[in-house]
Coordinates of N, CA and C and ligand atoms in Angstrom, one line a residue:
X1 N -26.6 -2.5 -7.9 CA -26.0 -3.8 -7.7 C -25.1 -4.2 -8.9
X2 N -24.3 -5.0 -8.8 CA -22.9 -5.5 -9.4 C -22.8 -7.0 -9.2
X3 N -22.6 -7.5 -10.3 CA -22.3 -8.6 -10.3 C -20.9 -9.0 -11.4
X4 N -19.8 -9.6 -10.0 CA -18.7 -9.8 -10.6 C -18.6 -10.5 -11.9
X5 N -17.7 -11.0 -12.7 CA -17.5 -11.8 -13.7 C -17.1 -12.8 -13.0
X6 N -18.1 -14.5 -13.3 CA -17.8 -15.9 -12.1 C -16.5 -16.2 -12.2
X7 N -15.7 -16.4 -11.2 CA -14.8 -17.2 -11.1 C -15.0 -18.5 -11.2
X8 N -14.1 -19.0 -12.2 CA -14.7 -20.5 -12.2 C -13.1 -21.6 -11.6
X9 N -13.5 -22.4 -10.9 CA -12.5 -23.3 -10.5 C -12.7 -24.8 -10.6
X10 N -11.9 -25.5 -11.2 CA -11.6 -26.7 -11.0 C -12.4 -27.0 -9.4
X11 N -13.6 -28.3 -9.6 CA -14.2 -28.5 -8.2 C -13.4 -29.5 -7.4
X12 N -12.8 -30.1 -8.3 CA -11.8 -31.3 -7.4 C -10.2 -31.2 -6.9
X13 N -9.8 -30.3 -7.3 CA -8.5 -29.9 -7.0 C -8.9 -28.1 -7.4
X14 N -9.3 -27.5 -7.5 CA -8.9 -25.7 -7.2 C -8.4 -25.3 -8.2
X15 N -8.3 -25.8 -9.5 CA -7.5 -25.3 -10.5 C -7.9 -23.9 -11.3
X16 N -7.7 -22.7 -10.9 CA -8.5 -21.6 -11.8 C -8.3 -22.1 -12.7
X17 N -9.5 -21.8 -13.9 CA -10.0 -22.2 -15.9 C -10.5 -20.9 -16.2
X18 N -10.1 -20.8 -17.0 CA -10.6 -20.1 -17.9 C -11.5 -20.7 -19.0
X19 N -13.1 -20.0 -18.3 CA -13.9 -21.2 -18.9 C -15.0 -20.6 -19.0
X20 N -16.1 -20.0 -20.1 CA -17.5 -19.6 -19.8 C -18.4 -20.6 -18.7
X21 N -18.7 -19.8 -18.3 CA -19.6 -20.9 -17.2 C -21.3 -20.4 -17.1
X22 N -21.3 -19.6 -18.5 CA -23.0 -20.3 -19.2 C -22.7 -21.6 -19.9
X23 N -21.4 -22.1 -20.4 CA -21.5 -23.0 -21.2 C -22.1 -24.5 -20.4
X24 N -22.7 -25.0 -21.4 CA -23.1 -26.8 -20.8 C -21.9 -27.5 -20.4
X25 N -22.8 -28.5 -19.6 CA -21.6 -28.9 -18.6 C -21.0 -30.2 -19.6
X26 N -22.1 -30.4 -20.6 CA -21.5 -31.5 -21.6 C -19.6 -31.0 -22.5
X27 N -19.8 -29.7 -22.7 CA -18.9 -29.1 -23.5 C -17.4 -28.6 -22.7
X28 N -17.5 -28.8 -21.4 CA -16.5 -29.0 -20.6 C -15.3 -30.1 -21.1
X29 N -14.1 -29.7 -21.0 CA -13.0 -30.1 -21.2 C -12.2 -30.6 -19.6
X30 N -11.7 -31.7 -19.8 CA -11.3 -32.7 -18.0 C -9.8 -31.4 -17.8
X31 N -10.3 -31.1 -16.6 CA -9.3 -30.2 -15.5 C -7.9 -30.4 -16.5
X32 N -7.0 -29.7 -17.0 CA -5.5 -30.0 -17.0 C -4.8 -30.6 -16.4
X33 N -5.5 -30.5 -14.8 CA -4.2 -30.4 -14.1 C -4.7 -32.4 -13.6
X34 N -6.1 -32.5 -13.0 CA -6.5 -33.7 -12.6 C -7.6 -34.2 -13.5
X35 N -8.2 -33.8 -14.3 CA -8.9 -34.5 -15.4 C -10.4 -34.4 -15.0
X36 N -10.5 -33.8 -13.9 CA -12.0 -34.1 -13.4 C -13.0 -32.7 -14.3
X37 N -14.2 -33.1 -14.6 CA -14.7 -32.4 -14.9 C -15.9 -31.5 -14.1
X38 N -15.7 -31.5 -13.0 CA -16.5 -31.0 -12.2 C -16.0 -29.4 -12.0
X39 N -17.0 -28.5 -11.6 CA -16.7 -27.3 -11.3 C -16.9 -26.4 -10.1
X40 N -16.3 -25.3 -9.8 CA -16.7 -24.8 -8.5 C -16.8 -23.1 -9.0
X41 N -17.6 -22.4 -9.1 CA -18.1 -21.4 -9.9 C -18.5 -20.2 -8.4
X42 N -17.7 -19.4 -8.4 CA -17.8 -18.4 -7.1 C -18.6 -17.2 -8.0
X43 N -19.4 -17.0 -7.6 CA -20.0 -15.1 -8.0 C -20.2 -14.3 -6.8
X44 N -19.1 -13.0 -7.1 CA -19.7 -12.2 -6.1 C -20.8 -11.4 -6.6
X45 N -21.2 -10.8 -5.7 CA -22.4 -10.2 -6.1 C -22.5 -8.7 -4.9
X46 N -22.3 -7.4 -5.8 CA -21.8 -6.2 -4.6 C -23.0 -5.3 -4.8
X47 N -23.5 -4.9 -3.3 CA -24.5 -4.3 -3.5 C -24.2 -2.8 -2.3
X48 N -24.5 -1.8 -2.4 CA -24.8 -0.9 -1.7 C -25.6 -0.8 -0.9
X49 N -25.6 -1.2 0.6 CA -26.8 -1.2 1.8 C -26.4 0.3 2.2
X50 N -27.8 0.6 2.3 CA -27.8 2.1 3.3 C -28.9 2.1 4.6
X51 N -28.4 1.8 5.5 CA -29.2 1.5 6.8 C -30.0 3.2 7.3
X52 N -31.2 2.9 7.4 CA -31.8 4.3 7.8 C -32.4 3.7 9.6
X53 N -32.0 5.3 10.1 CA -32.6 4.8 12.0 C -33.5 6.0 12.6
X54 N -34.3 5.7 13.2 CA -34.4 6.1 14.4 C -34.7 5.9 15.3
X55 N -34.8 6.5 16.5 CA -34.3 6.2 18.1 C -35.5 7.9 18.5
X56 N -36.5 6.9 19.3 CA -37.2 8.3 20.5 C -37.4 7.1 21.7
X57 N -37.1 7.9 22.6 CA -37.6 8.0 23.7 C -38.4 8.6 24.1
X58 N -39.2 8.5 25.3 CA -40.5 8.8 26.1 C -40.2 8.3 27.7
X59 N -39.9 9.9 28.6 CA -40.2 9.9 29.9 C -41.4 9.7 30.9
X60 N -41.6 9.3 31.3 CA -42.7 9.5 32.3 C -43.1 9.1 33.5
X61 N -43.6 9.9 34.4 CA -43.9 10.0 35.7 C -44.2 8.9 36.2
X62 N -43.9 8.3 37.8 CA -44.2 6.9 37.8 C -45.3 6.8 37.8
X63 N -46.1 7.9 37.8 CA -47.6 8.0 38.1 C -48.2 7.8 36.6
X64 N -48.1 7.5 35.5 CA -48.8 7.5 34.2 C -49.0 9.2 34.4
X65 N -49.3 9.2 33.1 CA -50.1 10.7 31.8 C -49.0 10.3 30.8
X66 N -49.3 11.5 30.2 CA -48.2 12.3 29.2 C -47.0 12.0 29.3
X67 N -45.9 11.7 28.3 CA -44.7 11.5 28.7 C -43.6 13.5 28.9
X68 N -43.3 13.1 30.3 CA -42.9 14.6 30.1 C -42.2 14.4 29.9
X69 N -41.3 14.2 28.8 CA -40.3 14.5 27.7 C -40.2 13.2 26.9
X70 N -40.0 14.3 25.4 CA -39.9 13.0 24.1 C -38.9 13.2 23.3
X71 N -37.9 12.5 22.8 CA -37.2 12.6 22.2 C -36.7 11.7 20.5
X72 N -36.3 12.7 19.5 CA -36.5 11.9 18.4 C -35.1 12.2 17.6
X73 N -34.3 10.7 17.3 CA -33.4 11.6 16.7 C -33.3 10.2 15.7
X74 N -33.1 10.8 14.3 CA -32.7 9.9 13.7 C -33.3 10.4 12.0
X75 N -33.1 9.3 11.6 CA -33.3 9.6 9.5 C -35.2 9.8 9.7
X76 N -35.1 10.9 8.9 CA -37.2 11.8 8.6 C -36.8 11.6 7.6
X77 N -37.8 10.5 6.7 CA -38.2 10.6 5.3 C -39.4 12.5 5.1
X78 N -38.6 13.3 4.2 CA -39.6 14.2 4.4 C -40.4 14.2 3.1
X79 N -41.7 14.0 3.0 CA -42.6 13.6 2.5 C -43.0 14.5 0.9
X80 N -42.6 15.9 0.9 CA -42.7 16.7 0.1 C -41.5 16.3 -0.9
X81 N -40.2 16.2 -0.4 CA -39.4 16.3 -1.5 C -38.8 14.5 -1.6
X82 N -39.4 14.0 -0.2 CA -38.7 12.5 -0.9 C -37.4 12.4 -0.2
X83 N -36.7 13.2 0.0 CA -35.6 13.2 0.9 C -35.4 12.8 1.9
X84 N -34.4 12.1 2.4 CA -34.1 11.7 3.8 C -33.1 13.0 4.2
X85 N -33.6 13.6 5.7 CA -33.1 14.4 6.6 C -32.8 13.7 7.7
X86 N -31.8 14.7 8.5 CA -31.3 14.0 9.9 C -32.5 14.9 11.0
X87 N -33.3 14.3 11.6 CA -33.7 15.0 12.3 C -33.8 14.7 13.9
X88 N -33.4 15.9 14.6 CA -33.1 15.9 16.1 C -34.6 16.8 16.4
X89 N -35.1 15.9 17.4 CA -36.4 16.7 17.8 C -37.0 16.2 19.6
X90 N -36.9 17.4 20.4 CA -37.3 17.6 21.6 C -38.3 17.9 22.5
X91 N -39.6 17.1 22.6 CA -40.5 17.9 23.5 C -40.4 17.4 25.3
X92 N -40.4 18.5 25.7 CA -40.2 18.7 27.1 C -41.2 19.7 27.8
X93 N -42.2 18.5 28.0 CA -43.0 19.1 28.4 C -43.2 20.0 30.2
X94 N -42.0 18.9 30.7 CA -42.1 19.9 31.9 C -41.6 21.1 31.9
X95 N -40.9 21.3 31.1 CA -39.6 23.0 30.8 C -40.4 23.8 30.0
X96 N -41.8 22.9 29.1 CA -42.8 23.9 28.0 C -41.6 24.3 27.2
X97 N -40.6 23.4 26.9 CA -39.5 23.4 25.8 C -40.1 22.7 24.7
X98 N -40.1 23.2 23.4 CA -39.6 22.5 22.1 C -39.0 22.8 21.5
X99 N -37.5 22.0 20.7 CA -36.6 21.6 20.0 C -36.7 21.3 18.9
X100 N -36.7 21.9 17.6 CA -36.6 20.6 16.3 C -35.3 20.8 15.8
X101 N -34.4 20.8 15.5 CA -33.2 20.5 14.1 C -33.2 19.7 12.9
X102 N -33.6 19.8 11.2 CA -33.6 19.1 10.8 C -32.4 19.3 9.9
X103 N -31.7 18.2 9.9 CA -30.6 18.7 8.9 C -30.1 17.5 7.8
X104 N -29.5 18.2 6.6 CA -29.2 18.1 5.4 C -27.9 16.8 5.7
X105 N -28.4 15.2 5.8 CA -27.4 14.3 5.7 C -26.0 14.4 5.2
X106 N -26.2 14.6 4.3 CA -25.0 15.4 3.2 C -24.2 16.0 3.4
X107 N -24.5 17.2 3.9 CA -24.2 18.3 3.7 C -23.7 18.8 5.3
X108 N -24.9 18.4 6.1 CA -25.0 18.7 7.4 C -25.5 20.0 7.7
X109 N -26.0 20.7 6.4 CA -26.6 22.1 6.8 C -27.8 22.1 7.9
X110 N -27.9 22.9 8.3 CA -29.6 23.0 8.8 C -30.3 23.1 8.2
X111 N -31.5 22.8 7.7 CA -32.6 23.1 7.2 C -34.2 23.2 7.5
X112 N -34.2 23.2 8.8 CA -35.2 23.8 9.9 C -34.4 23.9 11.3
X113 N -35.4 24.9 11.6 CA -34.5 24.7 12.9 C -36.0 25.7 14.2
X114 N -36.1 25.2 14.9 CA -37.0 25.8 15.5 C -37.1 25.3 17.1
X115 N -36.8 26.5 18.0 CA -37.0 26.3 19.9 C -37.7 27.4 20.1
X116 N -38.7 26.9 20.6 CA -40.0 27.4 21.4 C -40.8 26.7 22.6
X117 N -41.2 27.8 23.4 CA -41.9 27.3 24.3 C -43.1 26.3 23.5
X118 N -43.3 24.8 24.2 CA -43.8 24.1 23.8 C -45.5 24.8 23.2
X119 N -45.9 25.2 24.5 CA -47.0 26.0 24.7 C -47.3 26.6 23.3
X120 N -46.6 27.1 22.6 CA -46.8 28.1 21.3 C -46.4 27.5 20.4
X121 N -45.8 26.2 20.2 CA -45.4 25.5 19.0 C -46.5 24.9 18.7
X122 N -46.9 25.7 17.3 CA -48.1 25.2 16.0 C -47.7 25.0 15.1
X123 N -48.5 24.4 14.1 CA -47.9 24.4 12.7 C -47.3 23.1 12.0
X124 N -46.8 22.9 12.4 CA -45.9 21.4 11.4 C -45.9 20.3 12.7
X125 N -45.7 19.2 12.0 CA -45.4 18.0 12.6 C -47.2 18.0 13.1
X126 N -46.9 16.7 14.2 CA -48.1 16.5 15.1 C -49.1 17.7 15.5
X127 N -48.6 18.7 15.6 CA -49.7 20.0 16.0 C -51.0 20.0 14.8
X128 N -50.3 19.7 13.1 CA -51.1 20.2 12.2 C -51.6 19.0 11.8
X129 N -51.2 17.8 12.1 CA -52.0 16.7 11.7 C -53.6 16.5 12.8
X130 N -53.7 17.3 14.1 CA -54.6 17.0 15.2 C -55.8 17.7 14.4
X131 N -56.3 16.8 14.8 CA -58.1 17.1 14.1 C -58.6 17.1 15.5
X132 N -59.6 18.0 15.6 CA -60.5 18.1 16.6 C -61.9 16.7 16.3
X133 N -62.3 16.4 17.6 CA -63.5 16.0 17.4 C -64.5 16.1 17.9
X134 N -66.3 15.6 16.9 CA -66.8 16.7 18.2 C -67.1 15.6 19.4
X135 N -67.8 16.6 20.5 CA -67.4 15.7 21.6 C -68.3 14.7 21.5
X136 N -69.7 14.6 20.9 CA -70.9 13.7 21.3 C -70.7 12.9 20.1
X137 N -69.2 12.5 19.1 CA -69.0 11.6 18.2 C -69.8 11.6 16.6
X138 N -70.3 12.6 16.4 CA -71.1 12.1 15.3 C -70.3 13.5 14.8
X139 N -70.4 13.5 13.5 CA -70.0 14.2 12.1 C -70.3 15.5 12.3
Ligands
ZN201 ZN1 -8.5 -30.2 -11.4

């Protein structure tokens, strides 16, 4: 973030001064142009926004279950390195499709990339976070 140097203006007529405007307001000198001593003091103030998104959808049958298809596309904070990636990711469950693409904002490289029958996709994402439980609830 950035902060300009204030513009300072004459508040009763517009007159740009050339004037500190930490200074007290006692030590002010009356406008040149109209004598008033009032001020009008603009600061910009410039900052760099970076908007991060994402967007999934979820299909499903009019009948409820499972959504047969999910879709995710947008900025993955990835957790190991801190990085924001672009990631495009597909489950389709009627086709037993999965899709991931994750790629390098920047750059636009790929940096995963993985389609597989849903059926056999293990390992990362939601597959490796699923804990089993046991069934009668206790430890
Ligand atoms: Zn003035």
């Amino acid at each position: 973030m950035s902060v300009d140097k204030p513009a300072v203006n004459c508040g009763n007529c517009g007159l740009q001064l050339d004037e500190d405007t930490t200074a007290p307001a006692e030590t002010r000198l009356p406008c040149p142009s109209c004598g008033s001593i009032t001020r009008a003091i603009h600061v910009t103030i410039r900052d760099t926004v970076t908007f991060k998104e994402k967007l999934g959808l979820k299909g499903r049958h009019a009948d409820g279950g499972k959504p047969f298809i999910e879709q995710i596309q947008g900025d993955d904070l990835h957790r190991d390195t801190g990085t924001w990636r672009r990631l495009s990711r597909v489950i389709d469950r009627e086709n037993d499709k999965y899709h991931e693409v994750v790629k390098d904002p920047a750059t636009g490289d790929i940096l995963h990339e993985c389609h597989e029958p849903l059926s056999q996709h293990r390992g990362h994402g939601a597959a490796k976070r699923r804990v089993k439980e046991p069934k009668d609830g206790k430890p």
